[in-house]
C-alpha cells in the first residue's frame, strides 16, 4: 500500500496546495500541535504548513497501537483545523525518517524555504539537523517554546545534588505561581504531608469522558491494524481526545470533578481504577493540544475562587512546573550519553509479563492491564509497581526504558528517559534522584487494596506464597549497598538487613533465587 492510501479523509477535505506557489513554509511536528506558541509572523503571514507522517518513525519501536492512533489522528485533526482557519496545508506521507521526508519536499520544491521548531526528541532533532546543514540557506531552526523553562538558563545546574525542589522554587518565583511576593502562599512550598493518603473503601471516583472515533480516526485505526498489528497493546476501544476542543473539555472536567481530590489521593492505587483523581492530561500536554501554563493557571484560579484546596493545587503545579520542566532540562543536559546509563549493571531482559500482562501478582496484573488496554497508568503504578519490580528483578534499566517508551501513549523520549533512567531505576547513579525507588509489599499494601485480592500473602516474608516484593526487596538492599551508600540516607535499611538472622537471610536468598529462576524474560 502506498503511504497515501490511508490519507483519503485528509485528501478529500484539504484541497491540494501546490508548494511551488509558496516561498515560505513551516514544518509542524506531531508533538507541536499549537500555533499559539509559534512566532507572531506565523499567525500573521499564514505560510504553507507542512505536516508529515513518517512510516519509518512508527516502526522504530513497537509503539502501542493506541499511541500511533493518538499521534496520527491528533495531527490529522490539527492539520484540518489549520486549513479551516485559513492556512495552506501540505500533508506529506513518507516511508522515510522525518529528516529524509523533509529532503524529499525540499528537493521537489526548490523555491521553498522551511522553518522548524527544535524537536523535543533527540533522534528526530538529529535527523533534521542533518537537513539543516545540507540546505543551510533554506532551512531555519527556531527554539522550542512549548515549555516554561529556558533550557540554556538551567541546564548547567544539572549535577549530583541539584534537586527538583530547588529548581521548582525558582520556577515558582519566576512565574509568580502561588506566591505572595517572595514567599509561597500558605508559607509552605510543599503540602505532601496532607497528601499521600490511600483511598477510603467505597470512595466514589468520577469517570473520565471518552470520545467515539470519528471518520478521521477510523481511517488511522485501519492503518494501524494493517501496518502495526504486531505492535504492543490493544487497538480496540480507542477513546482518547484528538482535538484541542476535546482536550479542553477534559481539562474542564478534571478541574471541576477531580482536582479537589488530586492531592490527597495522588499516591493511592485501587483495583480497576487506573486513573483515580489524576488528570490524564499528559497526552495532550506532550503533543501541544494543551499548554502547561493553561493547566497550572486553571488550577490556581480554582484555588483562588475557593473551589480547590492548596494541597491539591500546589501538588499539581509541582508536577507540571516542577517535575515536568526539570526532567526536560535533565534530558537536554544528559543526552545522548545517558541512554546507556546502567549504574547497577543489571543485564537481565525485561520480564515477559510486561508484554503479556499474565501474572498472579495482583498489583502487577492491575498496572499492566491498564497499559496494555489504554497505554496509560498513573505515576505510582509506573514508579512503585512496574519500575520497582523491574529493579528488584535485576532487569536492565535500558530495556525497561524502551518498554515504557513504546507502551505508553504519553511517552516521548525527553520525558520517559529521565523518569526511567534518572528517577525510577537510579541508572544514572544518583544525578536525578537521591535514592533507588524500591519497596517491599508493605508500601503497595499501604497505598492500595491490591493485596486483598492477591494470591500471595503480603504479610509472609519468604517461602511459598510469600509476596515476592518482600524477599526481592531485602535481597536488593543487600546486593545494592553501593546505591544506598551514594545517598547516605538509606543506609539504615542496609543495617536492618545486616541485623537479620542468618536463617532469615538464607530464606531471603533462596526465595529470591527460586523466583528469579522461574521468571520468564522477553526475548523478542
Ligand atoms: C517510570 C516512569 C515513566 C514515566 N513516563 C512518562 C512518560 O512517558 N510521559 C509522561 O508524560 N510522563 C511520564 N512519567 C511521569 C508521570 O508518571 C506521568 O506524567 C503521569 O502519570 C501522567 O498521567 P497524568 O496526566 O494523569 O498525571 P497527573 O498525575 O495528573 O499529573 C499532572 C501532570 O504532571 C506532569 N508530570 C507529573 N509527574 C511528572 C514526571 N515525573 N515527569 C514529567 N511530567 C510529570 C504530567 O504532564 C502530568 O500530566 C513517568 C513516570 C515514571 C515513574
Ligand atoms: S501481595 Fe505482593 S504481589 Fe500481591 S498485590 Fe500485594 S504487593 Fe503485589
XYZ file of C-alpha atoms and ligand atoms in Angstrom:
585
model
C 0.000 0.000 0.000
C 1.349 3.457 -0.812
C 1.918 5.900 2.035
C -1.090 7.952 0.897
C -3.612 5.094 0.837
C -4.662 5.854 4.395
C -4.986 9.589 3.868
C -8.216 9.586 1.891
C -10.112 11.604 4.501
C -7.404 14.271 4.665
C -7.043 14.341 0.883
C -10.790 14.749 0.422
C -11.076 17.549 2.992
C -7.910 19.559 2.385
C -7.614 20.694 -1.248
C -4.090 20.258 -2.586
C -1.851 23.306 -2.044
C 0.962 23.260 -4.585
C 4.165 24.050 -2.646
C 5.559 25.617 -5.845
C 3.187 28.504 -5.210
C 4.912 29.326 -1.884
C 8.335 30.533 -0.913
C 7.969 30.090 2.844
C 6.820 27.065 4.843
C 6.641 25.949 8.464
C 7.166 22.317 9.407
C 4.872 21.287 12.287
C 5.807 18.074 14.082
C 3.230 15.720 15.603
C 4.066 16.952 19.127
C 3.907 20.670 18.299
C 0.178 20.990 17.640
C -0.473 24.511 18.867
C 0.161 27.573 16.735
C -0.260 29.998 19.640
C 3.316 29.338 20.809
C 4.852 29.839 17.356
C 6.306 33.271 16.492
C 3.793 36.026 15.581
C 4.754 36.022 11.908
C 3.370 32.506 11.521
C -0.106 33.645 12.558
C 0.166 36.934 10.680
C 1.530 35.631 7.373
C -0.077 32.201 7.305
C 2.758 30.437 5.443
C 2.381 26.939 3.992
C 2.145 24.492 6.919
C 3.834 21.159 6.288
C 2.731 18.131 8.294
C 4.428 14.784 7.904
C 3.724 11.153 8.710
C 6.875 9.063 8.767
C 6.347 5.327 8.432
C 9.952 4.740 9.495
C 9.390 6.622 12.781
C 6.333 4.474 13.526
C 8.494 1.397 13.130
C 11.483 2.425 15.261
C 9.786 0.775 18.263
C 6.725 -1.475 18.636
C 4.721 1.563 19.826
C 1.356 0.877 21.457
C -1.304 0.743 18.768
C -3.277 3.422 20.586
C -0.216 5.665 20.739
C 0.198 5.603 16.966
C -3.532 6.160 16.573
C -3.469 9.076 19.001
C -0.424 10.744 17.438
C -1.601 10.470 13.829
C -5.247 11.228 14.479
C -4.416 14.333 16.553
C -2.106 15.592 13.824
C -4.671 14.995 11.084
C -7.362 16.804 13.060
C -4.993 19.663 13.743
C -3.995 19.961 10.074
C -7.668 20.119 9.141
C -8.331 22.813 11.734
C -5.404 24.874 10.439
C -6.773 24.576 6.925
C -10.202 25.721 8.117
C -8.509 28.655 9.863
C -7.106 29.804 6.515
C -3.657 28.218 6.433
C -2.477 26.495 3.275
C -1.605 22.922 4.288
C 0.664 20.359 2.673
C 0.266 16.923 4.297
C 3.197 14.723 3.386
C 3.439 10.954 3.892
C 6.833 9.307 3.659
C 8.268 5.849 4.224
C 11.480 7.517 5.414
C 12.549 9.372 8.581
C 11.393 12.956 9.203
C 14.758 14.258 8.011
C 14.589 12.319 4.747
C 10.942 13.316 4.341
C 11.925 16.993 4.541
C 14.644 16.398 1.959
C 12.007 14.873 -0.348
C 9.949 18.071 -0.051
C 12.878 20.491 -0.422
C 14.241 18.654 -3.467
C 10.885 18.597 -5.180
C 10.000 22.234 -4.458
C 13.187 24.144 -4.996
C 11.792 27.597 -4.288
C 10.583 26.665 -0.826
C 12.266 27.656 2.433
C 11.335 25.910 5.661
C 11.240 26.921 9.330
C 11.011 24.315 12.062
C 10.951 24.316 15.839
C 13.638 22.317 17.665
C 12.205 18.804 18.049
C 11.912 17.600 21.650
C 13.112 14.092 20.820
C 16.804 13.551 20.133
C 16.696 11.301 17.064
C 14.218 13.492 15.218
C 16.329 16.514 16.117
C 19.481 14.844 14.792
C 17.841 13.750 11.562
C 16.557 17.292 10.863
C 19.903 18.796 11.936
C 21.492 16.972 9.022
C 18.978 18.542 6.653
C 19.652 21.971 8.120
C 23.337 21.553 7.354
C 22.659 20.317 3.818
C 20.172 23.099 2.999
C 21.588 25.837 5.195
C 20.265 28.720 3.081
C 16.704 27.324 3.018
C 16.173 25.767 6.444
C 15.826 27.753 9.707
C 15.523 26.316 13.211
C 13.732 28.233 15.969
C 13.729 27.371 19.697
C 11.056 25.095 21.111
C 8.614 27.266 23.080
C 6.213 24.622 24.360
C 7.768 24.726 27.847
C 8.064 27.207 30.724
C 11.803 26.986 31.267
C 14.586 28.182 29.016
C 16.956 25.214 28.688
C 20.046 27.398 28.396
C 19.255 29.154 31.691
C 19.069 25.927 33.683
C 20.911 23.081 32.107
C 24.329 23.751 33.610
C 22.772 23.248 37.072
C 22.145 19.573 36.371
C 24.654 17.664 38.504
C 24.525 15.356 41.516
C 22.885 17.178 44.422
C 20.866 19.641 42.318
C 17.348 18.508 43.103
C 13.992 19.229 41.518
C 12.925 21.076 44.660
C 15.490 23.904 44.153
C 14.537 24.275 40.513
C 10.822 24.231 41.365
C 11.111 27.003 43.947
C 12.998 29.162 41.466
C 10.339 28.481 38.842
C 7.593 29.458 41.315
C 9.410 32.749 41.869
C 9.946 33.226 38.138
C 6.275 32.606 37.239
C 4.789 34.085 40.423
C 2.550 30.998 40.687
C 1.119 30.544 44.206
C 3.406 33.282 45.513
C 2.916 36.127 47.933
C 5.801 38.355 46.894
C 8.893 36.251 47.544
C 7.076 33.814 49.842
C 4.995 30.788 48.902
C 1.282 31.140 49.543
C 0.462 29.481 52.867
C 4.142 29.869 53.903
C 4.825 26.331 52.686
C 6.417 25.139 49.453
C 5.117 21.636 49.841
C 1.910 20.046 51.137
C 2.909 16.407 50.819
C 2.127 15.824 54.497
C -1.552 16.449 53.652
C -1.418 14.161 50.639
C -0.249 10.554 50.239
C -3.491 9.019 51.575
C -4.889 5.682 50.491
C -8.404 5.610 49.018
C -11.134 5.017 51.602
C -13.328 1.975 50.897
C -16.331 2.842 48.715
C -14.995 6.327 47.820
C -16.547 7.352 44.534
C -14.243 8.107 41.591
C -15.671 10.152 38.693
C -15.379 8.685 35.209
C -13.185 10.327 32.583
C -15.148 11.264 29.447
C -14.304 9.200 26.395
C -14.754 10.145 22.741
C -16.076 7.974 19.906
C -13.649 7.783 16.969
C -14.829 9.883 14.009
C -14.084 9.055 10.369
C -10.617 10.649 10.510
C -9.699 8.477 13.489
C -11.272 5.408 11.955
C -9.023 5.721 8.924
C -5.985 5.894 11.217
C -7.244 2.818 13.064
C -7.345 0.947 9.740
C -3.754 1.986 9.056
C -2.654 0.816 12.491
C -4.376 -2.555 12.161
C -2.845 -3.033 8.721
C 0.700 -1.874 9.438
C 1.260 -2.363 13.141
C -0.717 -5.433 14.180
C 2.388 -6.926 15.828
C 2.874 -3.833 17.990
C 2.221 -3.654 21.723
C -1.229 -3.215 23.246
C -4.849 -3.295 22.201
C -6.277 -1.162 19.430
C -9.938 -1.744 20.366
C -11.935 0.930 22.183
C -9.842 3.934 21.249
C -11.481 6.759 23.203
C -8.849 9.470 23.643
C -9.407 13.128 22.780
C -7.817 14.038 19.453
C -8.697 17.733 19.145
C -7.957 20.753 21.293
C -11.680 21.224 21.896
C -11.963 17.716 23.320
C -8.747 18.108 25.344
C -10.106 21.377 26.811
C -13.276 19.505 27.761
C -11.126 17.001 29.675
C -9.272 19.866 31.364
C -12.587 21.426 32.492
C -13.755 18.067 33.755
C -10.550 17.492 35.720
C -10.653 20.944 37.328
C -14.324 20.615 38.222
C -14.549 16.972 39.255
C -11.155 15.607 40.294
C -8.759 18.400 41.269
C -10.128 18.616 44.818
C -9.096 15.013 45.485
C -5.969 15.079 43.341
C -3.572 15.914 46.197
C -4.799 13.553 48.911
C -5.009 10.522 46.597
C -2.066 11.306 44.314
C -0.157 8.246 45.541
C -3.142 5.926 46.010
C -3.859 2.837 43.898
C -7.083 0.848 43.667
C -8.319 -2.227 41.846
C -9.933 -1.421 38.478
C -9.343 2.317 38.956
C -6.398 3.098 36.675
C -6.856 6.876 36.739
C -8.358 7.745 40.170
C -8.113 11.559 40.544
C -5.217 12.038 38.142
C -5.672 14.488 35.304
C -4.819 12.064 32.428
C -3.719 15.202 30.590
C -0.094 14.197 29.906
C -1.017 13.013 26.391
C -2.349 16.414 25.445
C 0.404 18.358 27.166
C 3.008 16.314 25.361
C 1.610 16.849 21.866
C 0.735 20.517 22.334
C -3.065 20.307 22.339
C -2.839 21.733 25.867
C -0.147 24.042 27.167
C 1.440 23.670 30.617
C 0.582 27.210 31.744
C -3.089 26.698 30.775
C -3.403 23.802 33.207
C -1.468 25.467 36.046
C -3.412 28.708 35.710
C -6.787 26.946 35.650
C -5.839 25.074 38.827
C -4.569 28.232 40.548
C -7.799 30.025 39.630
C -9.806 27.184 41.160
C -7.803 27.664 44.369
C -8.290 31.445 44.326
C -12.037 31.007 43.826
C -12.202 28.631 46.766
C -13.005 25.634 44.555
C -9.879 23.563 45.235
C -7.597 23.217 48.267
C -3.997 24.388 48.263
C -2.586 20.867 48.824
C -4.163 19.645 45.568
C -3.335 22.750 43.555
C 0.250 23.007 44.775
C 0.643 19.256 44.136
C -0.455 19.667 40.533
C 1.662 22.783 39.916
C 4.662 20.912 41.376
C 4.143 18.083 38.849
C 3.877 20.362 35.837
C 6.038 23.392 36.654
C 8.455 21.339 38.744
C 8.890 17.744 37.642
C 7.887 18.015 34.002
C 10.155 21.002 33.335
C 13.014 19.651 35.446
C 13.203 16.337 33.671
C 13.196 18.090 30.321
C 16.228 20.206 31.348
C 17.879 16.993 32.582
C 17.286 15.348 29.201
C 18.821 18.294 27.360
C 21.910 18.227 29.567
C 22.400 14.473 29.781
C 21.797 13.320 26.208
C 22.950 11.298 24.449
C 25.341 9.515 26.870
C 22.602 8.910 29.464
C 20.921 6.476 27.079
C 23.496 3.883 28.138
C 23.198 4.533 31.903
C 23.130 1.357 33.995
C 24.630 2.142 37.425
C 23.808 -1.260 38.898
C 24.936 -3.151 35.810
C 21.739 -5.149 35.583
C 21.791 -7.330 32.495
C 18.616 -9.404 32.605
C 15.974 -8.979 29.913
C 12.550 -7.497 30.576
C 10.195 -9.954 32.311
C 7.894 -11.429 29.689
C 4.841 -10.424 31.711
C 5.434 -6.771 30.740
C 4.226 -7.827 27.274
C 1.527 -10.307 28.148
C 0.227 -8.955 31.469
C -0.003 -12.588 32.605
C 0.857 -12.781 36.286
C -0.837 -13.748 39.502
C 0.750 -10.804 41.319
C -2.338 -8.637 41.537
C -0.581 -5.248 41.710
C 1.414 -6.018 38.560
C -1.576 -7.501 36.781
C -3.661 -4.371 37.520
C -0.933 -1.954 36.416
C -0.148 -3.900 33.249
C -3.786 -4.395 32.315
C -4.211 -0.609 32.150
C -1.123 -0.211 29.990
C -1.982 -2.995 27.566
C -5.542 -1.734 27.240
C -5.087 2.036 27.242
C -1.349 2.795 27.153
C -1.786 4.582 30.477
C -1.239 4.004 34.155
C -0.699 6.651 36.763
C 2.576 7.716 38.318
C 2.638 5.437 41.357
C 1.867 2.340 39.303
C 4.737 3.325 36.963
C 7.124 4.031 39.819
C 6.259 1.808 42.751
C 4.854 -1.248 40.990
C 6.324 -1.620 37.497
C 9.728 0.035 37.936
C 10.054 -1.323 41.451
C 9.503 -4.866 40.147
C 11.955 -4.286 37.311
C 14.624 -3.091 39.750
C 14.052 -5.916 42.192
C 14.281 -8.499 39.410
C 17.593 -7.002 38.231
C 16.264 -6.023 34.830
C 18.444 -3.964 32.513
C 17.037 -0.422 33.013
C 17.555 0.354 29.324
C 15.160 -2.481 28.493
C 12.633 -1.042 30.912
C 13.100 2.409 29.409
C 12.476 1.013 25.934
C 9.297 -0.670 27.171
C 7.945 2.477 28.827
C 8.733 4.399 25.648
C 6.679 2.177 23.367
C 3.992 1.054 25.816
C 2.609 4.442 26.981
C 0.542 6.814 24.915
C 2.151 9.853 26.600
C 5.750 8.665 26.113
C 8.327 10.655 24.178
C 11.985 10.137 24.831
C 12.552 13.532 26.512
C 10.034 12.654 29.236
C 10.272 8.884 29.515
C 14.048 8.533 29.666
C 14.696 10.843 32.658
C 11.778 9.246 34.503
C 13.107 5.744 33.935
C 16.893 6.034 33.820
C 17.040 9.018 36.183
C 14.177 8.625 38.606
C 12.818 5.116 38.812
C 15.852 2.882 38.277
C 18.714 5.043 39.617
C 20.563 4.073 36.429
C 22.366 7.440 36.327
C 23.876 6.732 39.752
C 22.039 9.494 41.625
C 22.071 12.565 39.409
C 18.299 12.969 39.207
C 17.104 11.054 42.251
C 18.576 10.701 45.695
C 17.777 7.003 46.105
C 16.638 3.945 44.168
C 12.848 3.635 44.157
C 12.319 0.193 45.642
C 9.972 -1.090 48.295
C 8.648 -4.281 49.809
C 4.993 -5.316 49.567
C 4.259 -3.139 52.616
C 4.237 0.066 50.616
C 1.909 -1.366 47.956
C -0.373 -2.711 50.658
C -0.432 0.652 52.429
C -1.288 2.624 49.306
C -3.723 0.220 47.612
C -6.286 -2.527 48.069
C -4.418 -4.797 45.644
C -3.071 -7.195 48.239
C -6.548 -8.153 49.427
C -7.215 -9.911 46.098
C -3.757 -11.355 45.554
C -2.696 -14.970 45.524
C 0.377 -14.020 47.519
C 0.400 -13.029 51.143
C 1.825 -9.590 51.779
C 2.489 -10.444 55.405
C 4.508 -13.545 54.553
C 8.155 -12.635 54.059
C 9.773 -15.695 52.475
C 8.934 -19.124 51.103
C 5.968 -20.395 49.158
C 3.043 -17.955 48.918
C 5.066 -15.026 50.284
C 4.721 -11.698 48.448
C 7.699 -11.653 46.041
C 8.250 -7.932 46.662
C 9.183 -8.796 50.256
C 12.179 -11.071 49.753
C 13.232 -9.435 46.462
C 13.400 -6.121 48.301
C 15.735 -7.354 51.048
C 17.877 -9.126 48.517
C 18.160 -5.843 46.607
C 19.123 -3.943 49.767
C 21.866 -6.461 50.412
C 23.205 -6.602 46.869
C 22.952 -2.899 46.037
C 24.554 -1.412 49.105
C 26.582 0.931 46.956
C 23.439 2.580 45.565
C 22.236 3.287 49.085
C 25.611 4.499 50.199
C 25.582 7.089 47.388
C 22.661 8.786 49.094
C 23.773 8.016 52.653
C 20.151 8.449 53.682
C 19.090 4.864 53.406
C 21.992 3.025 54.905
C 19.775 2.208 57.874
C 17.948 -0.254 55.591
C 21.300 -1.903 54.929
C 21.882 -2.001 58.698
C 18.475 -3.566 59.174
C 19.320 -6.264 56.674
C 22.631 -6.907 58.389
C 20.837 -7.379 61.710
C 18.609 -10.157 60.348
C 19.360 -13.676 61.479
C 21.440 -15.942 59.237
C 18.432 -18.185 58.847
C 16.272 -15.277 57.677
C 18.960 -14.110 55.260
C 19.248 -17.648 53.867
C 15.477 -17.785 53.318
C 15.554 -14.417 51.528
C 18.333 -15.618 49.226
C 16.628 -18.933 48.497
C 13.237 -17.369 47.752
C 14.888 -14.779 45.521
C 16.892 -17.371 43.626
C 13.826 -19.519 43.071
C 11.701 -16.573 41.926
C 14.315 -15.182 39.530
C 14.999 -18.621 38.042
C 11.376 -19.198 37.144
C 10.713 -15.662 35.829
C 10.380 -15.722 32.023
C 12.227 -12.968 30.227
C 11.172 -11.425 26.955
C 13.466 -12.408 24.133
C 11.705 -10.813 21.125
C 8.825 5.116 35.166
C 8.067 6.336 34.773
C 7.837 6.607 33.437
C 7.159 7.774 33.071
N 6.957 8.026 31.740
C 6.296 9.153 31.371
C 6.054 9.427 30.005
O 6.433 8.662 29.131
N 5.383 10.553 29.683
C 4.931 11.419 30.642
O 4.321 12.432 30.290
N 5.170 11.199 31.935
C 5.812 10.082 32.334
N 6.014 9.834 33.658
C 5.607 10.829 34.642
C 4.178 10.640 35.180
O 4.035 9.344 35.674
C 3.132 10.929 34.113
O 3.335 12.212 33.583
C 1.731 10.886 34.676
O 1.487 9.639 35.279
C 0.740 11.143 33.556
O -0.565 10.955 33.996
P -1.492 12.190 34.367
O -1.552 13.144 33.229
O -2.770 11.621 34.842
O -0.659 12.856 35.526
P -1.078 13.707 36.793
O -0.807 12.910 37.991
O -2.433 14.265 36.625
O -0.014 14.898 36.789
C -0.237 16.108 36.061
C 0.858 16.298 35.035
O 2.104 16.474 35.662
C 3.128 16.071 34.767
N 4.029 15.168 35.489
C 3.842 14.603 36.683
N 4.924 13.909 37.052
C 5.803 14.016 36.062
C 7.105 13.494 35.848
N 7.725 12.725 36.750
N 7.687 13.765 34.680
C 7.080 14.522 33.748
N 5.866 15.044 33.899
C 5.241 14.799 35.055
C 2.472 15.358 33.601
O 2.487 16.207 32.487
C 1.054 15.131 34.087
O 0.107 15.162 33.060
C 6.700 8.672 34.061
C 6.931 8.381 35.397
C 7.613 7.231 35.750
C 7.864 6.949 37.188
S 0.756 -9.316 47.941
Fe 2.590 -8.592 46.940
S 2.349 -9.243 44.815
Fe 0.347 -9.352 45.770
S -0.620 -7.376 45.346
Fe 0.376 -7.214 47.323
S 2.371 -6.382 46.876
Fe 1.560 -7.157 44.957
